[in-house]
XYZ file of C-alpha atoms in Angstrom:
576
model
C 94.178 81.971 87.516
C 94.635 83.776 84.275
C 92.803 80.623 81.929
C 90.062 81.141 85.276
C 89.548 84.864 84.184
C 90.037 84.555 80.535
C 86.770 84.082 79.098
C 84.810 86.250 82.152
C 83.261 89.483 81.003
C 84.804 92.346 82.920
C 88.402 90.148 83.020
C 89.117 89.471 79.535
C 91.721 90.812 78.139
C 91.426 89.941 74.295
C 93.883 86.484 75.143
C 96.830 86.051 76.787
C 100.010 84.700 75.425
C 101.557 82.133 77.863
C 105.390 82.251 77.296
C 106.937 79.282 79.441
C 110.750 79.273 79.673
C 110.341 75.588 81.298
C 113.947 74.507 82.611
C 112.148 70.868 83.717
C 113.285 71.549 87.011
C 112.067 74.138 90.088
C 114.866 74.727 92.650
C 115.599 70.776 93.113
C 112.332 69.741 92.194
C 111.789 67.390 89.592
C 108.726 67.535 87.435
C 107.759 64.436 88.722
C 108.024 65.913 92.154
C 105.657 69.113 91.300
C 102.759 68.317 89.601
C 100.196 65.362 88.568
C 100.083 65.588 84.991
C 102.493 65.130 82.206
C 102.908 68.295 81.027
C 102.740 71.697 83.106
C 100.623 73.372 80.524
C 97.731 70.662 80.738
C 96.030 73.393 82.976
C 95.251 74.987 79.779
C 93.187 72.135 78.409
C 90.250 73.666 80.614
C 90.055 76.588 78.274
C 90.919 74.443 75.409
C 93.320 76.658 73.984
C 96.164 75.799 71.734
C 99.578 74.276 73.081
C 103.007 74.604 71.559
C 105.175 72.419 72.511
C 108.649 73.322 71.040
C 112.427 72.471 71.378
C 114.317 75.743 72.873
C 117.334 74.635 70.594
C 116.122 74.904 67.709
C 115.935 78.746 67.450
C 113.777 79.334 64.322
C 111.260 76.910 65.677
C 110.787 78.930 68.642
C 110.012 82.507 66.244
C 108.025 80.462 64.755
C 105.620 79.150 67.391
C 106.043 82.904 68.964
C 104.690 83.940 65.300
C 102.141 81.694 65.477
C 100.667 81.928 69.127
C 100.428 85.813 68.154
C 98.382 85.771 64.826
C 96.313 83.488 66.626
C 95.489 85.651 69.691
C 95.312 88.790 67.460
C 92.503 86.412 65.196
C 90.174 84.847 67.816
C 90.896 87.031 70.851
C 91.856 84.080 72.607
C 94.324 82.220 75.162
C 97.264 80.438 73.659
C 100.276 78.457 75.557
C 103.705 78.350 74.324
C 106.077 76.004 76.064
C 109.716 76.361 75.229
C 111.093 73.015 76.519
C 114.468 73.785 77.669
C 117.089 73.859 80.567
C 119.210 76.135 82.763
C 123.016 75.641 82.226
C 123.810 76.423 86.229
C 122.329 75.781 89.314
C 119.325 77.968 90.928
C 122.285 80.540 90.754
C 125.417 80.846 89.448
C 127.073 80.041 92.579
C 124.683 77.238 93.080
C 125.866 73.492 92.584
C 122.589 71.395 90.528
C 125.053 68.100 90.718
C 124.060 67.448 94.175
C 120.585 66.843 93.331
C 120.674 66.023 89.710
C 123.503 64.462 88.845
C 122.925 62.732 85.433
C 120.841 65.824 83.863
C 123.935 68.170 84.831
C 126.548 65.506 83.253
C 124.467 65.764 80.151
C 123.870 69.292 80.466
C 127.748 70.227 80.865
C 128.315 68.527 77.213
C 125.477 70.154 75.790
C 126.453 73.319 73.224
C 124.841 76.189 73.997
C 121.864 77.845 72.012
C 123.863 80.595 70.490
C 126.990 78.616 69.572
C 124.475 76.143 67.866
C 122.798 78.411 65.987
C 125.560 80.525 65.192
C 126.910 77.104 63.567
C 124.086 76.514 61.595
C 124.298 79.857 60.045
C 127.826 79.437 59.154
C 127.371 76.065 57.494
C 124.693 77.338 55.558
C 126.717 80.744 54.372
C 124.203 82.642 56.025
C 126.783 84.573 58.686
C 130.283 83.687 58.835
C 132.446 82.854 62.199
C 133.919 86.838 62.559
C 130.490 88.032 61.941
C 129.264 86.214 64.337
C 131.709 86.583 66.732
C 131.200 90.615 66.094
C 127.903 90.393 66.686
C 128.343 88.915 70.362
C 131.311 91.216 71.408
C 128.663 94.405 69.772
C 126.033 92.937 72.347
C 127.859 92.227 75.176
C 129.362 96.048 74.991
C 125.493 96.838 75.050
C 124.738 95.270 77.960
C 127.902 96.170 80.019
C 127.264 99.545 78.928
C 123.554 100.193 79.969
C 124.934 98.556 83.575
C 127.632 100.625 83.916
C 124.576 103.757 83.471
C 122.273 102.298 86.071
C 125.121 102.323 88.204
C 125.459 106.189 88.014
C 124.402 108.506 90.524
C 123.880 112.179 89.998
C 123.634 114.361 93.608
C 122.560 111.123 95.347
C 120.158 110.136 92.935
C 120.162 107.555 90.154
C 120.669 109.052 86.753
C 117.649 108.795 84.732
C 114.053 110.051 84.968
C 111.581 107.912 87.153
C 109.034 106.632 85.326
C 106.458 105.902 87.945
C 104.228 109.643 87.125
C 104.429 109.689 83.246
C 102.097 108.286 80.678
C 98.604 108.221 82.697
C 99.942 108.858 85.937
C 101.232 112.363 84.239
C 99.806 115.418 86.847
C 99.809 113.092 90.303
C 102.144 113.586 92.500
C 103.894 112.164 95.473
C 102.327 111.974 98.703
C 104.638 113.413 100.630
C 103.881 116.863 102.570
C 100.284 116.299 101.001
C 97.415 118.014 103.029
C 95.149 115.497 104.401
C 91.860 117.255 104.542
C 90.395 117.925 101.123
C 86.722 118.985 100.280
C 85.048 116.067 98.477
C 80.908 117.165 99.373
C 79.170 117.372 95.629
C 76.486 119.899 94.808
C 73.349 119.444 96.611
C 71.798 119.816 92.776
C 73.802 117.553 91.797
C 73.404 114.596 94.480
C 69.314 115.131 93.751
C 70.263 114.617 90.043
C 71.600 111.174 91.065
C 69.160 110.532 93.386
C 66.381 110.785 90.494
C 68.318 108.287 88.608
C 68.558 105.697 91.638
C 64.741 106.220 92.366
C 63.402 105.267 88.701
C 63.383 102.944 86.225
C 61.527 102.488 82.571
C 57.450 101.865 82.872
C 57.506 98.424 81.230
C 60.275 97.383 83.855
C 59.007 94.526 85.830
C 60.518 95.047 89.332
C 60.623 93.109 92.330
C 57.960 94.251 94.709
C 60.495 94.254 97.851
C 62.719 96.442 95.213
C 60.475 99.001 94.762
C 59.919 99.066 98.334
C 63.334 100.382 98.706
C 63.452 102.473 95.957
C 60.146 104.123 97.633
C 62.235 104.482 100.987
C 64.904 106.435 99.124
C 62.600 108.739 97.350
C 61.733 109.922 100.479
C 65.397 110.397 101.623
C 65.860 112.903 98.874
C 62.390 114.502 99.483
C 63.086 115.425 103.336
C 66.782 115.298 103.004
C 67.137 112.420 106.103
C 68.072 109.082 106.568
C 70.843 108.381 104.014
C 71.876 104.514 104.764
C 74.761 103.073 104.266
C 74.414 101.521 100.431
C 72.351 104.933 99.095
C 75.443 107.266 100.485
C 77.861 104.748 98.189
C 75.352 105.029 95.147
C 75.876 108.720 95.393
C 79.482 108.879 95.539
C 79.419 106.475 92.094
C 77.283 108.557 90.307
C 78.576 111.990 91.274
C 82.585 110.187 90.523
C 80.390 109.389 87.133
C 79.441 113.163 86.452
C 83.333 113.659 86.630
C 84.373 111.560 84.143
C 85.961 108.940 86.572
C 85.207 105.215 86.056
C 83.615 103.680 88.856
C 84.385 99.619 88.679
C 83.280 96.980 91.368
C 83.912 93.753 91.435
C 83.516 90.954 94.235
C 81.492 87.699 94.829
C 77.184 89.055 94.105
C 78.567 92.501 94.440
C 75.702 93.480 91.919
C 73.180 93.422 94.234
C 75.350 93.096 97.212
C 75.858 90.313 99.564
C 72.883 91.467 102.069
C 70.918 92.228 99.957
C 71.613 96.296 99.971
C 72.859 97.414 96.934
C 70.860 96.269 94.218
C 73.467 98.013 91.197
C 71.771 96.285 88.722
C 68.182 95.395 88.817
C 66.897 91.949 86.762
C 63.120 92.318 84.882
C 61.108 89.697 86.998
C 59.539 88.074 83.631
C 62.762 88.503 81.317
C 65.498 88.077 83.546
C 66.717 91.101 81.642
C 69.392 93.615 83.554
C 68.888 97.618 84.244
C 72.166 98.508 85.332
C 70.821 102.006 87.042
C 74.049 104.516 87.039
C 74.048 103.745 83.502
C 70.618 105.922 82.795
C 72.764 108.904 84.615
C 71.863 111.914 82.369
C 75.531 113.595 80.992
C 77.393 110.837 82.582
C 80.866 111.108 81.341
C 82.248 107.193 82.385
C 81.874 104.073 82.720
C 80.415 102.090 85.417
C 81.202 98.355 85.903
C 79.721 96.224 88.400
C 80.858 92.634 88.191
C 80.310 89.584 90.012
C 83.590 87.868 90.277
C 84.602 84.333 90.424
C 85.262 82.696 93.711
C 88.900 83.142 93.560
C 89.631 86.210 95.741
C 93.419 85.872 94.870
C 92.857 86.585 90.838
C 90.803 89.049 91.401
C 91.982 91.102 93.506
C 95.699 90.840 91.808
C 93.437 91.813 88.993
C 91.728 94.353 90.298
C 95.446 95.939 91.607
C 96.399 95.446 88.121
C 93.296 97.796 86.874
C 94.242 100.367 89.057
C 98.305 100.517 87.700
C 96.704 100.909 84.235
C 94.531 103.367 85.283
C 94.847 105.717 88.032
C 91.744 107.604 87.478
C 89.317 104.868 88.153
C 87.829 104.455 91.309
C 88.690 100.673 91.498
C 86.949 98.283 94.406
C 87.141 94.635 95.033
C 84.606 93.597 97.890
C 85.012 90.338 100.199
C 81.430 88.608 100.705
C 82.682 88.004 104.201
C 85.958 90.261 105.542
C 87.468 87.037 105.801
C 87.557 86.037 102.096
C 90.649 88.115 102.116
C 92.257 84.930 103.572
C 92.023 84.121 99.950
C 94.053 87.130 98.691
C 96.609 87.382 101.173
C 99.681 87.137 98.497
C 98.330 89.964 96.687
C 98.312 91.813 99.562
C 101.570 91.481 101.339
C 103.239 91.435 97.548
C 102.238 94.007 95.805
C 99.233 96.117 97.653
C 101.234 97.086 101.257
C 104.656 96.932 99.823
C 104.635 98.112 95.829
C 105.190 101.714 96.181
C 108.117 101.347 98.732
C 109.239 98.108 96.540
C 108.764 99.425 92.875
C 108.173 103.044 92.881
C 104.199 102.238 91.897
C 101.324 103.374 93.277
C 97.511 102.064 93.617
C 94.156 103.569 94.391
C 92.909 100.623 94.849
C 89.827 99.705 97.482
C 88.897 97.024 99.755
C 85.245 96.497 101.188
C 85.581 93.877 103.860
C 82.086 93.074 105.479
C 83.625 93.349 108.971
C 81.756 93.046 112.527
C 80.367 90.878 115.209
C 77.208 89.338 114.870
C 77.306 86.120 116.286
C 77.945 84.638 112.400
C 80.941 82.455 113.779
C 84.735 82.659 113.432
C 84.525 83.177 109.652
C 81.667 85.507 108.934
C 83.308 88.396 111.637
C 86.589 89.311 111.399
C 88.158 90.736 107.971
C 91.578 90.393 110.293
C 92.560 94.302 110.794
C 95.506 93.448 112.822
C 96.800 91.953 109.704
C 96.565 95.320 107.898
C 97.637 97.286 110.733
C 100.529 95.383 111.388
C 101.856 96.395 107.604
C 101.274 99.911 108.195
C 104.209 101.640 107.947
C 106.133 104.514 105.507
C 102.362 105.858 104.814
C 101.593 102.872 102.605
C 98.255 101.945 102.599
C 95.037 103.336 104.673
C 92.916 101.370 107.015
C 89.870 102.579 108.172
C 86.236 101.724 109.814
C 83.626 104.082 109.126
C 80.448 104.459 111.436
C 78.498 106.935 108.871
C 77.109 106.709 105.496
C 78.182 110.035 104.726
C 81.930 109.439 105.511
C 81.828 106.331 103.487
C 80.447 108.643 100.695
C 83.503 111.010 101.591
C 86.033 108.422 101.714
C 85.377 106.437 98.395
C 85.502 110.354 96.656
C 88.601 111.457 98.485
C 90.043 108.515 96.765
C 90.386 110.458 93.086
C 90.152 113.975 94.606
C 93.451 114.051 95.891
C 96.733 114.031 93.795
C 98.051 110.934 94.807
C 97.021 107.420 94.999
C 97.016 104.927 98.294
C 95.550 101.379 98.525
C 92.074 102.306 100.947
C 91.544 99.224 103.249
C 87.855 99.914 104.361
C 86.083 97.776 106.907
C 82.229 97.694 105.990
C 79.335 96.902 108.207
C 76.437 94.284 108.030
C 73.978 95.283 110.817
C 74.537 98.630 110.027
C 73.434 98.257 106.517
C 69.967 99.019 107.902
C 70.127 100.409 111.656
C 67.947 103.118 112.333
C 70.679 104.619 114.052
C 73.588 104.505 111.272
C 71.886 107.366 108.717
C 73.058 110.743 107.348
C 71.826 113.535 106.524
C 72.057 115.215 102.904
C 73.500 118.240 103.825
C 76.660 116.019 105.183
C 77.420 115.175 101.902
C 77.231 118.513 99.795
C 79.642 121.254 98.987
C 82.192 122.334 101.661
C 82.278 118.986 103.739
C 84.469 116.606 104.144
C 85.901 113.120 105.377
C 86.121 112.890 109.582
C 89.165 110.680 110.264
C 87.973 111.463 113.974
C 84.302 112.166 114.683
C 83.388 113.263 118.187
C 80.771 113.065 121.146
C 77.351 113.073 119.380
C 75.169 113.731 122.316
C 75.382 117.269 124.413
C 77.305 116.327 127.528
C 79.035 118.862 129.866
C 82.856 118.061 129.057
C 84.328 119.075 132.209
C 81.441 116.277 133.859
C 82.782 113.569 131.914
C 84.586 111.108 134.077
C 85.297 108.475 131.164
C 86.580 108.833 127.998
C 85.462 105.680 125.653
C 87.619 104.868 122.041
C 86.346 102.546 119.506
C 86.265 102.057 115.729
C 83.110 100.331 114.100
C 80.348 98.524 114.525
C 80.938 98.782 118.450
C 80.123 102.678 118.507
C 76.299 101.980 117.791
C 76.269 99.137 120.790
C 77.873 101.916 123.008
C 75.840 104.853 121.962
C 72.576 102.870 122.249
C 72.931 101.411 125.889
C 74.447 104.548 127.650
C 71.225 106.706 126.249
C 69.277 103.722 127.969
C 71.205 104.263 131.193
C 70.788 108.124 130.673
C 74.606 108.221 131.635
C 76.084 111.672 131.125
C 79.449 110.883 132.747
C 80.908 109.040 129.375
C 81.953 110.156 126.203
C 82.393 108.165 123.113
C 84.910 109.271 120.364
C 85.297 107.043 116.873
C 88.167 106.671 115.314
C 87.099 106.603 111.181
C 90.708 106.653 109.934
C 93.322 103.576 111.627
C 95.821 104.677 109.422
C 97.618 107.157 108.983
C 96.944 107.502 112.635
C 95.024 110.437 113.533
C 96.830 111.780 116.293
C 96.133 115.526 115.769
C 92.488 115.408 115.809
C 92.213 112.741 118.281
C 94.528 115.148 120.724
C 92.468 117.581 120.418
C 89.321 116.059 121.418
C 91.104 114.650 124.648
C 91.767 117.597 125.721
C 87.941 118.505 126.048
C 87.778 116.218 128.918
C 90.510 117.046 131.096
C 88.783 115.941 134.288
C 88.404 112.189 132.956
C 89.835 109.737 135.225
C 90.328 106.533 132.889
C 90.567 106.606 128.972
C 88.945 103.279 127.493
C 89.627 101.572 124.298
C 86.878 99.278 123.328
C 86.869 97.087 120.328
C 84.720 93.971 119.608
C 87.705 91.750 118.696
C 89.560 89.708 121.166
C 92.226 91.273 122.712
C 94.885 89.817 120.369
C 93.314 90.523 117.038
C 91.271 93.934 115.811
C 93.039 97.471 116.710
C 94.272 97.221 120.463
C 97.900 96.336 119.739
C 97.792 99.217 117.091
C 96.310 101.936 118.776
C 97.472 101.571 122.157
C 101.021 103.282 122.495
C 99.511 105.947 119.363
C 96.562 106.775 122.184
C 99.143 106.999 125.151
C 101.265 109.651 122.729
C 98.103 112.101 121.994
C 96.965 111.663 126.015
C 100.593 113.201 126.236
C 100.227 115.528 123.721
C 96.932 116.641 124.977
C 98.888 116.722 128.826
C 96.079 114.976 130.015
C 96.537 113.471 133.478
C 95.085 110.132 132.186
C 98.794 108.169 130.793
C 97.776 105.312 129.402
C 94.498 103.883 127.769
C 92.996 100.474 129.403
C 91.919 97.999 127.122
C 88.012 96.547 127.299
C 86.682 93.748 124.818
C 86.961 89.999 124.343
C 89.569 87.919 126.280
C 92.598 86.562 123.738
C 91.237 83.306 121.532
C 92.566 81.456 118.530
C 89.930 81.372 116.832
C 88.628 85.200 115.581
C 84.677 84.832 117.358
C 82.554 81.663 119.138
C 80.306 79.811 116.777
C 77.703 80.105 119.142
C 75.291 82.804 119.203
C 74.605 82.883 123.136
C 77.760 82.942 123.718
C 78.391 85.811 121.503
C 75.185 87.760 122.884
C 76.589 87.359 126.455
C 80.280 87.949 125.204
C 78.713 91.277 123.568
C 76.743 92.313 126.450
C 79.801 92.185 128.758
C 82.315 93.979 126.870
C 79.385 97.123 126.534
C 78.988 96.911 130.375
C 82.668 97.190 131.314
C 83.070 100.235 128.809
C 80.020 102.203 130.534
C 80.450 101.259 134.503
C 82.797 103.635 135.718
């Protein structure tokens, strides 16, 4: 994966120096066993970068080729491979016995003299270092080591002795999470958000743009002229370019990110006679950072561990990796469970990292609807990561701010529509994005109903909210509300209590979700909505589940099926 990235723009890293300690064997495997090619480092004839081969016994040979493989990455900025043929004097452990599967290479290896006796030989024979030198120099170096264990093994009032290092250097000024407030203000000056605005709308005279383009450039100038309709890919634009104004770094990477896999984003435009790029946020007037779009290989697993990497290095980036589909993230699923859900309980370290997933059902099939939210919800846990599915442009424009407004850093899981991208329904207003507002982790009934009529109460996250608004206007029902949950996780249980308790007549609480019943948020949110209904001492006691039947597979293939499937799932929510 590194050689993959190594020559990419927005992934090089001026080379990378490939340090093999290769024993010849993995576990019990034999070479033979693990790979198809002679040598483990013929990977790195794709790149066609230099190979050292060299024997780990011979000690000088090794500083040598170390030497060597440095000068030449600090020279032509490029990959080079060193592979220190060698082997491991025990088993996979010390307690482990390597006889039992490689019997001859053990007999050898137990009459083989070990790298520092052989060396130490060779210095004596040559005058260099004589035998109580040397042996001085091992007893100085094993008092080292015993001594810096014997310090990490000291504890001071509970605590390890020694400073943790996880908020100097450029983490210095963020702090822990813990007993954080939630709600911050993240709205931007109203002057401010027309300043970027102008800069999204225009571009040089003797640009040649794409007709449908300037279409859509048209439609926005007349967002920021009446202050209405704010869709889903202008509301992220504006949180760039105002995190821009601020000095933060704004970097996106993903497969077509640039202009966005439907077609709605359009970060960088391309001269229709040249070919020639106009990456927009860059022609920000004052702007204090950098912003990096980047279409990414096809390899969501390097990227994204890339991408988490950025965002260790620096903490003051706003840092995304998209999915084409939600389900690319099949891809990337070791990153994930390694290091993004588990690092700052694991390692002290944490990540602002962000993850679009194009999530929602559409009738695409199994692999173009789910970007598997159970799987994220199921590694909540310790306030780890956040997981949320946003309904309104402007809270997506909150959410990616309150990323680097707040003083600590969590991974932000983010389902993202496709339908939505352009549904006449799914806008925002300006004024929901300036000074003095915030993110909604719960946003309420839209429509003016008389609480203490409301018989139903309906839940969902999503895409589904839109479907549910749209077809109880059409039935001119009055008798169900519909409350969104924006934020998964960290559960919401304060704000969603208190909006149960505006309907304390309700008979039945409803969750609906488009997701069989298996998959999505049901299994998550079902004993967190029975807790708030007892908060709230509502007489309702537990919520009752409405949406797809449990399947295998994450959606049909067929679209009538889905359309019917759909259809159903909205009825049963409404029909009390």
């Amino acid at each position: 994966e590194c050689f993959l990235l190594s020559e990419l723009e927005g992934y090089k890293t001026g080379g990378t120096i490939h340090f093999i300690i290769n024993n010849q064997i993995g576990f019990t495997t034999n070479p033979s066993e693990s790979r198809s090619s002679p040598y483990c480092t013929d990977v790195a004839k794709t790149v066609q970068c230099p190979i050292f081969h060299v024997n780990g016994d011979d000690v000088e040979a090794v500083v040598h080729c170390a030497r060597i493989a440095s000068e030449y990455r600090a020279k032509f900025q490029k990959d080079v491979v060193v592979d220190m043929y060698c082997y491991r004097r025990f088993g996979h452990n010390e307690g482990d016995e390597p006889a039992f599967t490689q019997p001859l290479m053990y007999k050898q290896i137990k009459q083989q003299t070990s790298v520092r006796k052989k060396y130490a030989e060779s210095l004596e024979s040559t005058g260099l270092l004589s035998s109580d030198e040397s042996k001085e120099m091992e007893q100085k170096f094993k008092t080292t080591l015993e001594g810096d264990f014997d310090k990490a093994k000291t504890y001071k009032n509970g605590k390890a002795n020694g400073k943790a290092d996880w908020l100097e250097g450029a983490w210095e000024g963020l702090q822990s999470s813990k007993g954080q407030k939630e709600k911050i203000n993240t709205g931007a000056k109203a002057a401010i958000l027309k300043q970027v605005g102008e800069t999204l709308t225009s571009y040089p005279d003797d640009f040649n743009i794409n007709p449908k383009i300037a279409r859509q450039l048209e439609a926005k100038q007349e967002m920021f002229k009446t202050g209405q309709g704010f869709d889903w890919a202008t509301a992220e634009a504006l949180a760039f370019g105002t995190l821009l104004l601020e000095g933060k770094t704004v970097r996106l990477s993903g497969q077509d990110c640039r202009r966005g896999t439907f077609s709605q984003r359009h970060a960088v435009l391309f001269d229709q006679k040249t070919a020639a790029p106009y990456f927009i946020l860059d022609h920000l007037d004052n702007k204090k950072a950098r912003f990096e779009p980047i279409n990414s290989p096809l390899s969501e697993e390097a990227v994204l561990g890339y991408e988490y990497g950025y965002t260790q290095a620096d903490p003051n980036a706003l840092v995304l990796w998209e999915g084409q589909f939600g389900d690319f993230v099949n891809g990337a699923q070791v990153i994930i469970d390694q290091f993004i859900t588990s690092s700052e309980a694991k390692w002290l370290r944490m990540s602002g990292l962000v993850m679009l997933l194009p999530h929602g059902f559409e009738g695409q099939g199994p692999e173009h609807s789910s970007a598997r939210l159970e799987r994220f919800l199921q590694a909540c846990a310790e306030d780890n990561i956040q997981v949320a599915n946003c309904t309104t442009p402007a809270n997506y424009f909150h959410i990616l701010r309150r990323q680097l407004h707040r003083p600590y850093r969590k991974p932000l899981i983010l389902m993202t529509p496709k339908s939505l991208l352009r549904h006449k329904l799914c806008v925002s207003e300006l004024k929901d994005m300036t000074e003095k507002t915030t993110f909604h982790r719960v946003l309420p009934e839209v429509d003016k109903l008389t609480d203490n009529k409301v018989k139903r109460v309906v839940l969902c996250t999503g895409k589904v909210y839109y479907d549910l608004l749209q077809e109880r206007r059409d039935r001119k029902n009055k008798e169900v509300a519909i409350i969104r949950l924006e934020q998964l996780y960290p559960f919401p249980e304060e704000s969603l209590t208190k909006e149960l308790k505006r309907y304390s007549n309700a008979k039945d609480v409803i969750w609906c979700q488009e997701e069989p019943e298996n998959m999505g948020s049901w299994t998550f949110v079902d004993r967190r909505i029975e807790h708030a209904l007892e908060k709230a001492k509502h007489k309702v006691k537990r919520p009752v589940y409405v949406g797809r039947m449990a399947a295998a597979s994450p959606a049909t293939g067929m679209l009538s099926r889905h359309t019917e499937q759909q259809k159903k799932l909205v009825d049963e929510a409404l029909s009390i």
